[in-house]
Short mmCIF file of C-alpha atoms in Angstrom, two decimals:
data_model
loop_
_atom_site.label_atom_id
_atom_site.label_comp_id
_atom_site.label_asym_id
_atom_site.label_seq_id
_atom_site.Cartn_x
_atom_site.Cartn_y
_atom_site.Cartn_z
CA UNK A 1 19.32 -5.80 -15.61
CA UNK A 2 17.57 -9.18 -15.39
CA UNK A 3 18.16 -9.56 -11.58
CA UNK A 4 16.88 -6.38 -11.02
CA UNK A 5 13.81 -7.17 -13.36
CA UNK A 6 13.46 -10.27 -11.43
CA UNK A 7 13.53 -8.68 -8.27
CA UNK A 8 10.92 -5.66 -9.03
CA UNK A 9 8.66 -9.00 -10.37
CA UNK A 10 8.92 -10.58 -6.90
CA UNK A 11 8.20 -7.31 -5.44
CA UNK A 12 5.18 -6.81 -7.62
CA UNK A 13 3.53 -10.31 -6.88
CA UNK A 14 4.45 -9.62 -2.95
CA UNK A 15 2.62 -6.10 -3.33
CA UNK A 16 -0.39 -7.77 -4.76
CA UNK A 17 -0.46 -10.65 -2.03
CA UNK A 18 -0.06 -8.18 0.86
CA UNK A 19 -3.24 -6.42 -0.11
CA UNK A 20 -5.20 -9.28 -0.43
CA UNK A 21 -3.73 -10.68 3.39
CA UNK A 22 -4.89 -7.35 4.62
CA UNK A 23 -8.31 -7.30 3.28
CA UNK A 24 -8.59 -10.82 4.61
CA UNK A 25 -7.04 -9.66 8.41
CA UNK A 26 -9.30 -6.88 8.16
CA UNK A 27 -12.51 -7.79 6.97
CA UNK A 28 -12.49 -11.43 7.69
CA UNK A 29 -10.56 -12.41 10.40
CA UNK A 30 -10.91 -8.84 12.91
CA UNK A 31 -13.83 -7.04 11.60
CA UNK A 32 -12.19 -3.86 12.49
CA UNK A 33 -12.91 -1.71 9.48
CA UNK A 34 -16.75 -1.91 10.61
CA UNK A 35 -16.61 -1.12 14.45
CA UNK A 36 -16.80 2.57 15.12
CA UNK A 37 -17.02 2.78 19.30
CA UNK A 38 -13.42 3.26 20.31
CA UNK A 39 -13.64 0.77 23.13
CA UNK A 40 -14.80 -2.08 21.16
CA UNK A 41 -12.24 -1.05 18.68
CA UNK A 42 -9.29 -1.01 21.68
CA UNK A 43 -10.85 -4.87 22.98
CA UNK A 44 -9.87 -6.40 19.23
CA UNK A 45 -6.64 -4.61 19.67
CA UNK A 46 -5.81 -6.38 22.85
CA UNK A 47 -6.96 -9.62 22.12
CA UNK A 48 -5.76 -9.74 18.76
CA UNK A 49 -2.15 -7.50 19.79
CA UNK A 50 0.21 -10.21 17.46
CA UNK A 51 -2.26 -10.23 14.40
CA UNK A 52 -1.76 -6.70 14.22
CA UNK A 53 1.76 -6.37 14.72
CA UNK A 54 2.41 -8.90 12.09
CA UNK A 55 -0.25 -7.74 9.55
CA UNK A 56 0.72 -4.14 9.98
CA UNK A 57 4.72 -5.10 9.31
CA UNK A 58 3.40 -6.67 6.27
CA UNK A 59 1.32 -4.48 4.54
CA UNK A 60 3.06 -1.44 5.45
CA UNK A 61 6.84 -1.86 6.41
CA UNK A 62 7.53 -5.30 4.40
CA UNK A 63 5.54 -3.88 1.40
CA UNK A 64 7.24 -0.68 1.64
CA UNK A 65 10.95 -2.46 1.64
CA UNK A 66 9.38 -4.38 -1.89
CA UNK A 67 7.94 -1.29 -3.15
CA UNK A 68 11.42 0.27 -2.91
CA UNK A 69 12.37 -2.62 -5.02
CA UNK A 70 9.65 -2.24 -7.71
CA UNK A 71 9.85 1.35 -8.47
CA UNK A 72 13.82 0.80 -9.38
CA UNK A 73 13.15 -1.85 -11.38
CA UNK A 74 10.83 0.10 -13.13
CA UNK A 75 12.64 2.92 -13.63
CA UNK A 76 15.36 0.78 -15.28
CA UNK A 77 12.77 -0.63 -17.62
CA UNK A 78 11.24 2.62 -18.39
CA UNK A 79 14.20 4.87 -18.24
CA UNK A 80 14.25 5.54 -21.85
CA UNK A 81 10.45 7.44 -21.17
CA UNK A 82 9.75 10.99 -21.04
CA UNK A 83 12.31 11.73 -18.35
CA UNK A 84 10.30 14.40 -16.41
CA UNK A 85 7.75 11.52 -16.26
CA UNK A 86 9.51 8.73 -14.91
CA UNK A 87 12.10 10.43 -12.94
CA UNK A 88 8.85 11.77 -11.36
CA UNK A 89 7.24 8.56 -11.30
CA UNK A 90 10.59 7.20 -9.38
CA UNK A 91 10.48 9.70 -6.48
CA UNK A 92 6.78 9.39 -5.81
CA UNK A 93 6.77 5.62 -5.47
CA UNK A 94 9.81 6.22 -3.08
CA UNK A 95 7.74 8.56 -1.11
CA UNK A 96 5.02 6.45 -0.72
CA UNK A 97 7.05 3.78 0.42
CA UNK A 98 8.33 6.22 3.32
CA UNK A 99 5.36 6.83 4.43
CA UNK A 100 3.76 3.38 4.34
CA UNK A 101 6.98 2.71 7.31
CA UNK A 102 6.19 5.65 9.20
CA UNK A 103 2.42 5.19 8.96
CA UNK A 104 3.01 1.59 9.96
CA UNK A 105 5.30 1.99 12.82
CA UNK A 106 3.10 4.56 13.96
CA UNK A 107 0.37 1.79 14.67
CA UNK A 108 2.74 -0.53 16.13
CA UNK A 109 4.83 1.42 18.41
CA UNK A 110 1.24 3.18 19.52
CA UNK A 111 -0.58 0.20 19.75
CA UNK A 112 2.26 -0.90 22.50
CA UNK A 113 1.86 1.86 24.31
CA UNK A 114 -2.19 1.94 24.09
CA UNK A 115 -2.04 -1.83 25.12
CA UNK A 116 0.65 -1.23 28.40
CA UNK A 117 -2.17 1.78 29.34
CA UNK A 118 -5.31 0.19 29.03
CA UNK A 119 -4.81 -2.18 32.41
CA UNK A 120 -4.44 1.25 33.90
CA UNK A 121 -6.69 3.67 32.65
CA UNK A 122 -9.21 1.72 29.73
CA UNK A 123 -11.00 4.90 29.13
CA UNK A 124 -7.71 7.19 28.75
CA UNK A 125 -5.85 4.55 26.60
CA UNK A 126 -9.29 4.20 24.39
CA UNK A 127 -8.60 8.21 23.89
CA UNK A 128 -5.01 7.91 23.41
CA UNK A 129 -5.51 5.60 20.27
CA UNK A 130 -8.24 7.43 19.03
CA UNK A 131 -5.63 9.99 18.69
CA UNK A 132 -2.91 7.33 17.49
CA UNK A 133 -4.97 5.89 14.71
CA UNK A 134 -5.76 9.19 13.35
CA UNK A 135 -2.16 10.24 12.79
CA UNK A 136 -2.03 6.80 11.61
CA UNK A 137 -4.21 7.52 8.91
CA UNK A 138 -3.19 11.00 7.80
CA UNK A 139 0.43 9.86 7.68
CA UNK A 140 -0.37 6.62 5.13
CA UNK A 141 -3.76 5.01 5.91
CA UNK A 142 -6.29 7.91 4.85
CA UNK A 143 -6.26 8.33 0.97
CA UNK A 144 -3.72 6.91 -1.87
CA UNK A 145 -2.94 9.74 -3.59
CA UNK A 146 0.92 9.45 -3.34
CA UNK A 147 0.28 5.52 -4.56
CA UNK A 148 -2.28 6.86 -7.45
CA UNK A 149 0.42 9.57 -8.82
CA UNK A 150 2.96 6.73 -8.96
CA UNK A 151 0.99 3.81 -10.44
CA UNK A 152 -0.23 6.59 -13.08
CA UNK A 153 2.86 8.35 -14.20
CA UNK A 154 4.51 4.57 -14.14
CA UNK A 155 1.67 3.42 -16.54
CA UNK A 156 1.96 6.70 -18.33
CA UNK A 157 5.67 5.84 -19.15
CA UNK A 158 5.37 2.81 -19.91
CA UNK A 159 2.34 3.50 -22.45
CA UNK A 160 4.91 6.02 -24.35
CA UNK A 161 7.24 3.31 -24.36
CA UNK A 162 4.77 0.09 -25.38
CA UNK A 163 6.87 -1.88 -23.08
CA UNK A 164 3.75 -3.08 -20.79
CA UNK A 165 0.12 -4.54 -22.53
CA UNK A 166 -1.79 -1.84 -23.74
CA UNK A 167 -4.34 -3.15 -21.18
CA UNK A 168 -2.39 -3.57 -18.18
CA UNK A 169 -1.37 0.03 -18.87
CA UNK A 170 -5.01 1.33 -19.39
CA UNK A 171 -5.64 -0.59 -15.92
CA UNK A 172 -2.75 1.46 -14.42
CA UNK A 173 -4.39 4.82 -15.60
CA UNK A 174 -8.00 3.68 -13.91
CA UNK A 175 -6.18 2.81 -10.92
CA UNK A 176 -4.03 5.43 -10.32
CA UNK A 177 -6.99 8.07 -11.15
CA UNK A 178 -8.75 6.87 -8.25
CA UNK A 179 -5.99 6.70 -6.08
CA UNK A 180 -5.44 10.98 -6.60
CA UNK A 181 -9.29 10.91 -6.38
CA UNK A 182 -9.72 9.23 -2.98
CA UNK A 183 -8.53 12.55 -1.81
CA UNK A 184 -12.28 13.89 -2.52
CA UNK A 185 -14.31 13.45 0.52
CA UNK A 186 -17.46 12.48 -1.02
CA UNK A 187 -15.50 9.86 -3.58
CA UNK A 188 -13.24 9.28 -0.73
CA UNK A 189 -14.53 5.56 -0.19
CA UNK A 190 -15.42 4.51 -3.08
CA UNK A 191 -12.10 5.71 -4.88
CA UNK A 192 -10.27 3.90 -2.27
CA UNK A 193 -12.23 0.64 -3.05
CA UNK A 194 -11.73 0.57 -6.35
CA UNK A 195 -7.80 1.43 -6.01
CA UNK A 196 -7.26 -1.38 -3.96
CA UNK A 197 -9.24 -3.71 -5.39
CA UNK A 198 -7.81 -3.63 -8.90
CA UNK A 199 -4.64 -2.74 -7.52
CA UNK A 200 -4.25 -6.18 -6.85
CA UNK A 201 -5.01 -7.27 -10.59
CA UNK A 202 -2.51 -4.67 -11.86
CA UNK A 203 0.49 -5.55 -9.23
CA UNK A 204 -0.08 -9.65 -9.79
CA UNK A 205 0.00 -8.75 -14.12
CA UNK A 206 2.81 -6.59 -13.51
CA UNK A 207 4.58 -8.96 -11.60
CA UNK A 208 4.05 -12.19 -13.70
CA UNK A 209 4.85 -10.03 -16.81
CA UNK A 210 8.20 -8.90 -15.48
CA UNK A 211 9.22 -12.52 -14.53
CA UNK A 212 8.55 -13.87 -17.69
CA UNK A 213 10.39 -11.05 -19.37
CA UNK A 214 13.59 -11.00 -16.87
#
């Protein structure tokens, strides 16, 4: 039980340092969240072809493999819950992290392929991952619903049980309404601003709480 709680406490902390690595990659380091014309989008593929791979592995496939870890260590801890709740809870955090690997090999495995076609045909492969990155998105990328159910049933559980801070809890709630809200269009941005950001704060808390605790 303590290995386990040690292990979904790693898992949390890694969770909340992924997101912050991505933001960084994203907004920081490649600007890519702000360029809209395919082409120029394709160039920063190219020239930055290993920053991607290695910041898509780990904020999608490595932080799916921890995820895994997480939501059974939390559904040891809150087993004792409502058991329609966290047995729920449980099954959407292990859907979410399916998706997050086929969402992220999706960009990898594309972005080879984009990358081998653009010396050919720039034009065509600026097309092709047009096309790529929107699958992309639908499968994992475009809204955090699946991540908003689970973060909300989890802190739902765990509120029943008064195993977490009341706050941390509270935070879970906030975050995991705007994760199911994202799916809104017109709150679609802003929903999926405020679930990442404060995502962060709740993995990091969860993760230094279950450490101590383990």
């Amino acid at each position: 039980m303590k290995n386990i709680q040690k292990w979904g406490g790693i898992s949390a902390l890694y969770a909340g340092a992924a997101y912050i690595m991505g933001m960084l990659f994203f907004l920081v380091i490649v600007d890519y969240m702000n360029v809209t014309d395919p082409m120029e989008k394709l160039n920063l593929i190219v020239n930055n072809h290993a920053g991607f791979y290695a910041i898509t592995m780990i904020i999608y496939v490595f932080f799916a493999v921890f995820l895994v870890l997480l939501s059974l260590a939390l559904y040891e801890r809150l087993k004792e819950a409502t058991p329609l709740v966290i047995q729920t809870a449980t099954v959407f955090g292990l859907i979410w992290a399916t998706i997050l690997i086929a969402s992220g090999m999706i960009f990898n495995i594309g972005m080879e392929k984009v990358i081998d076609l653009f010396g050919k045909d720039p034009v065509q492969a600026a097309t092709v991952w047009m096309a790529i990155e929107a699958v992309h998105e639908g499968v994992g990328g475009g809204n955090e619903i699946v991540g908003g159910i689970w973060i909300l049933l989890i802190s739902i559980a765990a509120l029943q049980l008064k195993t977490f801070p009341r706050a941390l809890n509270i935070l879970g709630i906030l975050v995991g309404a705007a994760g199911i809200l994202s799916i809104i269009p017109p709150l679609g941005i802003i929903a999926v601003m405020i679930f990442g950001l404060f995502q962060i704060i709740w993995f990091i808390w969860l993760g230094i709480f279950l450490l101590r605790r383990s």
